[in-house]
Short mmCIF file of C-alpha atoms and ligand atoms in Angstrom, two decimals:
data_model
loop_
_atom_site.label_atom_id
_atom_site.label_comp_id
_atom_site.label_asym_id
_atom_site.label_seq_id
_atom_site.Cartn_x
_atom_site.Cartn_y
_atom_site.Cartn_z
CA MET A 937 17.40 -3.78 -31.94
CA SER A 938 21.08 -4.11 -31.63
CA LEU A 939 23.47 -1.13 -31.60
CA ILE A 940 22.87 1.12 -28.57
CA GLU A 941 25.93 3.33 -28.79
CA LYS A 942 29.48 3.39 -30.12
CA ILE A 943 32.32 5.13 -28.32
CA GLN A 944 35.61 6.00 -30.00
CA ILE A 945 38.94 5.20 -28.30
CA THR A 946 41.92 7.10 -29.63
CA THR A 947 45.32 6.02 -28.36
CA SER A 948 48.83 6.55 -29.68
CA SER A 949 49.03 2.90 -30.78
CA LYS A 950 45.52 2.36 -32.18
CA ASN A 951 42.07 3.88 -32.71
CA TYR A 952 39.05 1.64 -32.26
CA THR A 953 35.45 1.63 -31.12
CA VAL A 954 33.67 0.14 -28.15
CA GLY A 955 30.14 -0.74 -29.23
CA LEU A 956 27.26 -1.41 -26.84
CA TYR A 957 24.68 -3.69 -28.41
CA THR A 958 21.51 -5.31 -27.15
CA ASP A 959 22.68 -8.69 -28.56
CA PHE A 960 25.21 -10.52 -30.79
CA ARG A 961 23.46 -9.77 -34.10
CA GLU A 962 25.96 -7.22 -35.47
CA LEU A 963 29.12 -9.07 -34.41
CA ALA A 964 29.77 -10.45 -37.90
CA GLU A 965 29.68 -6.94 -39.36
CA GLU A 966 32.33 -5.76 -36.89
CA ILE A 967 34.57 -8.75 -37.69
CA ARG A 968 34.16 -8.07 -41.44
CA LYS A 969 35.59 -4.59 -40.91
CA VAL A 970 38.94 -6.10 -39.77
CA PRO A 971 40.92 -6.44 -43.03
CA ASN A 972 42.19 -9.77 -44.40
CA VAL A 973 41.27 -12.10 -41.54
CA SER A 974 42.43 -15.64 -42.41
CA SER A 975 40.81 -17.52 -39.51
CA LEU A 976 39.01 -16.86 -36.28
CA PHE A 977 39.95 -18.21 -32.85
CA ILE A 978 37.24 -17.81 -30.23
CA PHE A 979 38.78 -17.88 -26.76
CA THR A 980 36.10 -18.58 -24.21
CA GLU A 981 35.07 -20.70 -21.22
CA ARG A 982 33.30 -23.97 -21.89
CA GLY A 983 30.23 -23.04 -19.82
CA LEU A 984 29.88 -19.67 -21.50
CA SER A 985 30.18 -21.20 -24.92
CA GLY A 986 27.24 -23.47 -24.05
CA LEU A 987 25.17 -20.53 -22.87
CA PHE A 988 25.84 -18.20 -25.77
CA GLN A 989 26.39 -20.58 -28.68
CA LYS A 990 22.83 -20.19 -29.86
CA TYR A 991 23.45 -16.44 -30.16
CA TYR A 992 26.89 -16.26 -31.70
CA LYS A 993 27.16 -19.48 -33.74
CA PRO A 994 24.76 -18.45 -36.53
CA VAL A 995 26.28 -14.97 -36.66
CA ILE A 996 29.86 -16.24 -36.86
CA SER A 997 29.11 -18.97 -39.39
CA SER A 998 27.70 -16.33 -41.77
CA LEU A 999 31.30 -15.07 -42.15
CA GLY A 1000 32.43 -18.15 -44.05
CA LEU A 1001 35.73 -18.18 -42.11
CA LYS A 1002 37.54 -21.10 -40.56
CA VAL A 1003 36.55 -20.90 -36.89
CA HIS A 1004 38.15 -22.63 -33.89
CA GLU A 1005 37.11 -22.50 -30.27
CA ILE A 1006 39.81 -22.50 -27.62
CA PHE A 1007 38.56 -23.15 -24.12
CA ILE A 1008 40.29 -21.54 -21.21
CA LYS A 1009 39.43 -22.15 -17.60
CA GLY A 1010 37.88 -19.26 -15.70
CA GLY A 1011 39.10 -17.92 -12.38
CA GLU A 1012 42.09 -15.78 -11.52
CA LYS A 1013 44.25 -18.83 -10.66
CA ASN A 1014 44.05 -20.00 -14.29
CA LYS A 1015 45.13 -16.63 -15.68
CA HIS A 1016 48.68 -17.74 -15.08
CA ILE A 1017 51.85 -17.69 -17.18
CA ARG A 1018 52.12 -21.46 -16.60
CA LYS A 1019 48.88 -21.96 -18.59
CA THR A 1020 50.19 -20.22 -21.71
CA PRO A 1021 52.42 -22.89 -23.41
CA GLU A 1022 49.49 -25.26 -24.02
CA ILE A 1023 47.55 -22.45 -25.68
CA TYR A 1024 50.45 -21.39 -27.92
CA ASN A 1025 50.86 -25.05 -28.94
CA GLU A 1026 47.16 -25.37 -29.69
CA LEU A 1027 47.29 -22.26 -31.89
CA ILE A 1028 50.28 -23.66 -33.77
CA LYS A 1029 48.62 -27.07 -34.23
CA LEU A 1030 45.44 -25.43 -35.53
CA GLY A 1031 47.41 -23.39 -38.05
CA ALA A 1032 47.00 -19.89 -36.62
CA ASP A 1033 48.94 -17.33 -38.65
CA ARG A 1034 49.64 -13.61 -38.60
CA LYS A 1035 46.27 -12.86 -40.15
CA SER A 1036 44.25 -14.84 -37.63
CA LEU A 1037 41.95 -12.92 -35.33
CA ILE A 1038 41.43 -13.89 -31.69
CA LEU A 1039 38.00 -13.13 -30.26
CA ALA A 1040 38.08 -12.93 -26.45
CA MET A 1041 34.55 -13.83 -25.38
CA GLY A 1042 33.98 -13.73 -21.62
CA GLY A 1043 34.80 -11.79 -18.49
CA GLY A 1044 37.98 -10.07 -17.35
CA VAL A 1045 40.03 -13.26 -16.97
CA VAL A 1046 39.26 -14.40 -20.52
CA GLY A 1047 39.95 -10.89 -21.88
CA ASP A 1048 43.27 -10.43 -20.06
CA PHE A 1049 44.51 -13.93 -20.86
CA SER A 1050 43.46 -13.90 -24.53
CA GLY A 1051 44.86 -10.41 -25.02
CA PHE A 1052 48.17 -11.54 -23.53
CA ILE A 1053 48.31 -14.53 -25.88
CA ALA A 1054 47.43 -12.27 -28.85
CA SER A 1055 50.12 -9.76 -27.88
CA THR A 1056 52.86 -12.42 -27.80
CA PHE A 1057 51.92 -15.10 -30.36
CA LEU A 1058 53.98 -14.54 -33.55
CA ARG A 1059 55.10 -11.25 -31.93
CA GLY A 1060 51.49 -10.09 -31.82
CA ILE A 1061 48.34 -10.97 -33.77
CA ARG A 1062 45.06 -9.05 -33.84
CA PHE A 1063 42.35 -9.60 -31.25
CA ALA A 1064 38.91 -8.25 -30.37
CA GLN A 1065 37.03 -8.21 -27.10
CA VAL A 1066 33.47 -9.49 -26.63
CA PRO A 1067 32.92 -8.80 -22.92
CA THR A 1068 30.10 -10.80 -21.33
CA THR A 1069 30.26 -9.49 -17.75
CA LEU A 1070 29.48 -6.02 -16.47
CA LEU A 1071 33.02 -5.54 -15.15
CA ALA A 1072 34.53 -6.49 -18.48
CA CYS A 1073 32.13 -4.16 -20.36
CA VAL A 1074 32.91 -1.09 -18.27
CA ASP A 1075 36.55 -1.66 -17.43
CA SER A 1076 38.81 -4.56 -18.37
CA SER A 1077 37.90 -4.82 -22.08
CA VAL A 1078 38.60 -1.13 -22.64
CA GLY A 1079 42.07 0.38 -22.76
CA GLY A 1080 44.34 -2.48 -23.79
CA LYS A 1081 45.76 -3.73 -20.51
CA VAL A 1082 46.52 -7.43 -21.02
CA ALA A 1083 48.34 -9.63 -18.51
CA VAL A 1084 48.77 -12.95 -16.79
CA ASN A 1085 49.74 -13.67 -13.20
CA ALA A 1086 53.11 -14.90 -11.90
CA ASP A 1087 53.49 -17.07 -8.80
CA LEU A 1088 54.42 -14.01 -6.78
CA GLY A 1089 51.93 -11.47 -8.08
CA LYS A 1090 48.78 -10.68 -10.02
CA ASN A 1091 49.10 -9.18 -13.54
CA MET A 1092 52.89 -9.13 -13.24
CA ILE A 1093 53.52 -10.18 -16.87
CA GLY A 1094 51.78 -8.24 -19.59
CA SER A 1095 51.63 -5.20 -21.80
CA PHE A 1096 49.43 -2.53 -23.32
CA PHE A 1097 47.96 -4.08 -26.46
CA GLN A 1098 44.81 -2.56 -27.91
CA PRO A 1099 42.05 -4.67 -29.49
CA GLU A 1100 40.68 -4.16 -33.02
CA PHE A 1101 37.26 -3.44 -31.53
CA VAL A 1102 35.18 -4.11 -28.44
CA TYR A 1103 31.69 -5.53 -28.96
CA ALA A 1104 29.60 -5.62 -25.75
CA PRO A 1105 26.38 -7.65 -26.22
CA LEU A 1106 24.35 -6.65 -23.18
CA ASN A 1107 22.00 -9.65 -23.41
CA SER A 1108 24.97 -11.74 -22.26
CA LEU A 1109 24.43 -10.12 -18.85
CA SER A 1110 21.06 -11.90 -18.59
CA THR A 1111 22.78 -14.92 -16.98
CA LEU A 1112 25.06 -12.92 -14.68
CA PRO A 1113 25.05 -13.98 -10.99
CA ARG A 1114 24.35 -11.24 -8.44
CA ARG A 1115 27.98 -11.20 -7.31
CA GLU A 1116 29.14 -10.35 -10.83
CA TRP A 1117 26.70 -7.43 -11.00
CA ARG A 1118 28.21 -6.05 -7.79
CA CYS A 1119 31.66 -6.52 -9.23
CA GLY A 1120 30.90 -4.37 -12.28
CA MET A 1121 28.94 -1.84 -10.26
CA SER A 1122 31.89 -1.01 -8.06
CA GLU A 1123 33.98 -0.08 -11.13
CA ILE A 1124 31.07 2.07 -12.37
CA LEU A 1125 30.99 3.71 -8.95
CA LYS A 1126 34.76 4.26 -9.12
CA HIS A 1127 34.46 5.95 -12.53
CA SER A 1128 31.56 8.12 -11.36
CA LEU A 1129 33.50 9.35 -8.29
CA LEU A 1130 36.47 10.18 -10.51
CA GLU A 1131 34.25 11.97 -13.06
CA GLY A 1132 31.91 13.66 -10.54
CA GLY A 1133 29.06 15.91 -11.74
CA GLU A 1134 25.96 14.54 -13.41
CA TYR A 1135 27.32 11.02 -13.78
CA LEU A 1136 27.93 10.71 -10.03
CA GLU A 1137 24.49 12.17 -9.28
CA LYS A 1138 22.87 9.54 -11.53
CA VAL A 1139 24.76 6.76 -9.72
CA ARG A 1140 23.79 8.25 -6.35
CA ALA A 1141 20.15 8.24 -7.35
CA GLY A 1142 20.21 4.60 -8.52
CA SER A 1143 19.84 1.26 -6.76
CA ILE A 1144 20.09 -2.49 -7.32
CA ASP A 1145 17.19 -2.12 -9.79
CA VAL A 1146 19.90 -1.49 -12.41
CA TYR A 1147 21.07 -5.10 -12.04
CA ASN A 1148 19.03 -5.93 -15.12
CA TYR A 1149 20.47 -6.18 -18.62
CA GLU A 1150 17.42 -4.48 -20.17
CA SER A 1151 17.45 -1.46 -17.86
CA ALA A 1152 17.89 1.83 -19.73
CA VAL A 1153 19.57 3.23 -16.61
CA LEU A 1154 22.12 0.41 -16.74
CA HIS A 1155 22.81 1.13 -20.43
CA ASP A 1156 23.38 4.74 -19.50
CA PHE A 1157 25.80 3.83 -16.68
CA VAL A 1158 27.75 1.51 -18.97
CA ALA A 1159 28.01 4.14 -21.70
CA ASP A 1160 29.02 6.87 -19.20
CA SER A 1161 31.63 4.56 -17.74
CA ILE A 1162 33.16 3.67 -21.11
CA ARG A 1163 33.12 7.32 -22.20
CA PHE A 1164 34.97 8.24 -19.02
CA LYS A 1165 37.55 5.49 -19.45
CA ALA A 1166 37.97 6.37 -23.14
CA LYS A 1167 38.76 9.95 -22.18
CA ILE A 1168 41.45 8.85 -19.73
CA VAL A 1169 43.18 6.16 -21.82
CA SER A 1170 43.12 8.42 -24.87
CA GLN A 1171 45.24 10.90 -22.91
CA ASP A 1172 47.55 8.39 -21.23
CA GLU A 1173 47.59 4.95 -22.86
CA THR A 1174 50.47 3.48 -20.86
CA GLU A 1175 49.77 4.83 -17.38
CA THR A 1176 52.63 7.27 -17.11
CA GLY A 1177 50.43 9.72 -15.18
CA LEU A 1178 46.71 10.44 -15.50
CA ARG A 1179 45.66 6.80 -16.11
CA LYS A 1180 46.84 6.00 -12.59
CA ILE A 1181 43.56 7.49 -11.32
CA LEU A 1182 41.82 4.34 -12.58
CA ASN A 1183 43.51 2.58 -9.67
CA PHE A 1184 41.34 4.55 -7.23
CA GLY A 1185 40.36 2.14 -4.42
CA HIS A 1186 42.69 -0.56 -5.72
CA THR A 1187 45.57 -0.20 -3.21
CA THR A 1188 43.35 -1.38 -0.36
CA ALA A 1189 41.45 -3.78 -2.63
CA HIS A 1190 44.61 -5.67 -3.64
CA ALA A 1191 45.73 -5.90 0.00
CA ILE A 1192 42.45 -7.31 1.32
CA GLU A 1193 42.02 -9.66 -1.65
CA SER A 1194 45.46 -11.08 -0.97
CA LEU A 1195 44.99 -11.18 2.84
CA THR A 1196 41.72 -13.09 2.40
CA LYS A 1197 43.41 -15.38 -0.16
CA TYR A 1198 41.13 -14.30 -3.00
CA LYS A 1199 38.33 -16.34 -1.39
CA LYS A 1200 36.23 -13.87 0.56
CA TYR A 1201 35.70 -11.10 -2.01
CA SER A 1202 35.36 -10.79 -5.73
CA HIS A 1203 37.68 -8.10 -7.12
CA GLY A 1204 34.83 -5.59 -7.39
CA GLU A 1205 33.68 -6.17 -3.82
CA ALA A 1206 37.22 -5.51 -2.60
CA VAL A 1207 37.32 -2.36 -4.76
CA ALA A 1208 34.10 -1.12 -3.12
CA ILE A 1209 35.77 -1.43 0.30
CA GLY A 1210 38.93 0.22 -1.06
CA LEU A 1211 36.96 3.17 -2.45
CA LEU A 1212 35.74 3.96 1.05
CA THR A 1213 39.27 3.69 2.56
CA ALA A 1214 40.53 6.08 -0.12
CA THR A 1215 37.59 8.41 0.58
CA ILE A 1216 38.41 8.53 4.31
CA LEU A 1217 42.06 9.26 3.47
CA SER A 1218 40.89 11.92 1.00
CA VAL A 1219 38.93 13.65 3.76
CA GLU A 1220 41.94 13.51 6.06
CA LYS A 1221 44.67 14.42 3.57
CA GLN A 1222 43.06 16.30 0.67
CA GLY A 1223 40.23 18.24 2.29
CA LEU A 1224 37.44 16.22 0.63
CA ASP A 1225 34.09 17.18 2.16
CA PRO A 1226 33.57 14.72 5.08
CA SER A 1227 29.93 14.13 4.06
CA TRP A 1228 31.32 11.91 1.28
CA ILE A 1229 32.13 9.19 3.81
CA GLY A 1230 28.44 8.82 4.69
CA ASN A 1231 27.34 9.39 1.08
CA LEU A 1232 29.54 6.58 -0.17
CA LYS A 1233 28.38 4.21 2.56
CA GLU A 1234 24.77 4.92 1.47
CA ILE A 1235 25.61 4.32 -2.20
CA ASP A 1236 27.28 1.01 -1.27
CA LYS A 1237 24.20 -0.06 0.65
CA ASN A 1238 21.91 0.90 -2.25
CA TYR A 1239 23.88 -1.35 -4.60
CA ASP A 1240 24.41 -4.17 -2.11
CA LEU A 1241 28.17 -3.51 -2.06
CA PRO A 1242 30.37 -4.15 1.00
CA TYR A 1243 31.93 -1.07 2.63
CA GLN A 1244 34.10 -2.49 5.43
CA ASP A 1245 36.29 -5.49 6.16
CA LYS A 1246 37.34 -7.23 9.36
CA SER A 1247 41.04 -7.73 8.48
CA LYS A 1248 43.54 -6.37 10.98
CA SER A 1249 44.31 -2.77 10.01
CA ARG A 1250 48.05 -3.20 10.59
CA GLU A 1251 48.19 -6.28 8.33
CA VAL A 1252 46.30 -4.43 5.58
CA ALA A 1253 48.81 -1.57 5.72
CA GLU A 1254 51.76 -3.99 5.71
CA HIS A 1255 50.38 -5.81 2.69
CA MET A 1256 50.10 -2.56 0.78
CA LEU A 1257 53.87 -2.24 0.81
CA HIS A 1258 53.95 -5.15 -1.67
CA ASP A 1259 51.75 -3.34 -4.23
CA LYS A 1260 53.57 -3.23 -7.58
CA LYS A 1261 52.57 0.41 -8.02
CA ASN A 1262 54.59 1.55 -5.02
CA VAL A 1263 57.86 3.36 -5.41
CA GLY A 1264 60.40 2.11 -2.85
CA ASN A 1265 58.87 1.87 0.61
CA SER A 1266 56.28 4.57 0.25
CA ILE A 1267 52.62 3.63 -0.25
CA ARG A 1268 51.05 5.68 -3.05
CA PHE A 1269 47.32 6.37 -3.24
CA VAL A 1270 44.87 7.92 -5.64
CA LEU A 1271 42.78 10.35 -3.59
CA LEU A 1272 40.05 12.91 -4.26
CA LYS A 1273 40.18 16.63 -3.55
CA SER A 1274 36.51 16.58 -4.47
CA PRO A 1275 34.41 14.24 -6.64
CA GLY A 1276 35.71 14.74 -10.18
CA GLU A 1277 39.05 16.07 -8.93
CA PRO A 1278 41.37 13.11 -8.36
CA VAL A 1279 45.07 13.31 -7.50
CA TRP A 1280 47.52 10.45 -7.80
CA ASP A 1281 50.86 9.27 -6.42
CA ILE A 1282 50.02 10.68 -3.00
CA PRO A 1283 52.35 9.16 -0.39
CA VAL A 1284 50.47 7.84 2.64
CA GLU A 1285 52.11 6.71 5.88
CA GLN A 1286 51.35 3.25 7.23
CA GLN A 1287 49.94 4.80 10.41
CA GLU A 1288 47.51 6.95 8.38
CA ILE A 1289 46.26 3.83 6.59
CA ILE A 1290 45.85 1.99 9.88
CA SER A 1291 43.72 4.75 11.38
CA ALA A 1292 41.62 5.18 8.20
CA PHE A 1293 40.92 1.45 8.06
CA ARG A 1294 40.01 1.41 11.77
CA ARG A 1295 37.64 4.33 11.23
CA GLN A 1296 36.05 2.46 8.32
CA LYS A 1297 35.48 -0.64 10.49
CA ASN A 1298 33.46 1.46 12.90
CA LEU A 1299 31.18 3.16 10.37
N1 LIG B 1421 41.62 -1.05 -14.92
C1 LIG B 1421 42.48 0.06 -14.87
C2 LIG B 1421 43.04 0.45 -16.20
O1 LIG B 1421 42.61 -0.06 -17.22
O2 LIG B 1421 43.92 1.27 -16.26
#
């Protein structure tokens, strides 16, 4: 067994596929399809390399290419512009050229960082994503957002730079800690609320039993999520309009991540809390059926996701003013008129955020 499903991404800059596979077996075939590759640079974390070497080494060596591994440190604090010069120098020393291919093997940090390096080295060389976390499979590896952090903000330096292909080997999820499952699940939940219909009903009916890389239900969620994201980025690659909906829940998430100094929550856990804040605001400002507040709380509980935070409501609202997606002093939200019917760029007053967050604390 290997290929489960392939999903086509069509953007104005590039067309490519996202393949879901049970394992690494068909990775060499995907690399062979990239024309005239001179050498391969695997960007990964040292620990991951140890875990997965037995899977990917034999596959990669069958290509007969010169292969180098470049180790990058995990964690958001290492996805920083200050970490880039040493990597550019290493690529130069190892003889990387315009026909080299970078393979980003890991979670969102590895994907964003490697993609950023690929987009800038020699004015851009080709790269491919091999996501090994649930969050990277369903979100960060798809759609070509690549970035590094600056001292004063997350993902402040980057671009839209699409990969040659995405190869998601789901057996890499076999070693995923519980927290990482939650992290990916909240992005699946986000996509399902934005899509509505059957997909949302499937997610509503599920539970933490899907936190298993062999689960057919999980495979279905991952495929649904990628199909949904493919549909959105194919219509709006560079987030001029529609793609903004993918930031649903993120305004609050960024504020509480920053207020808790990136220590209390993983990104996905913060997103889960943010989805509920946005749902409360959607009920109050867009006429979303109020039963969705309770429904979402139940879904969060079923997947072991947090749904409230103790931060001071006023501080959360003040922090939101720093969000890079704001225009001037107005705080913009993605909200839902109903599941499957999102609206974006909705201005929300600080006082409205404060009362929504207070309401959420008391659920
Ligand atoms: N993660 C949001 C986006 O790719 O647009």
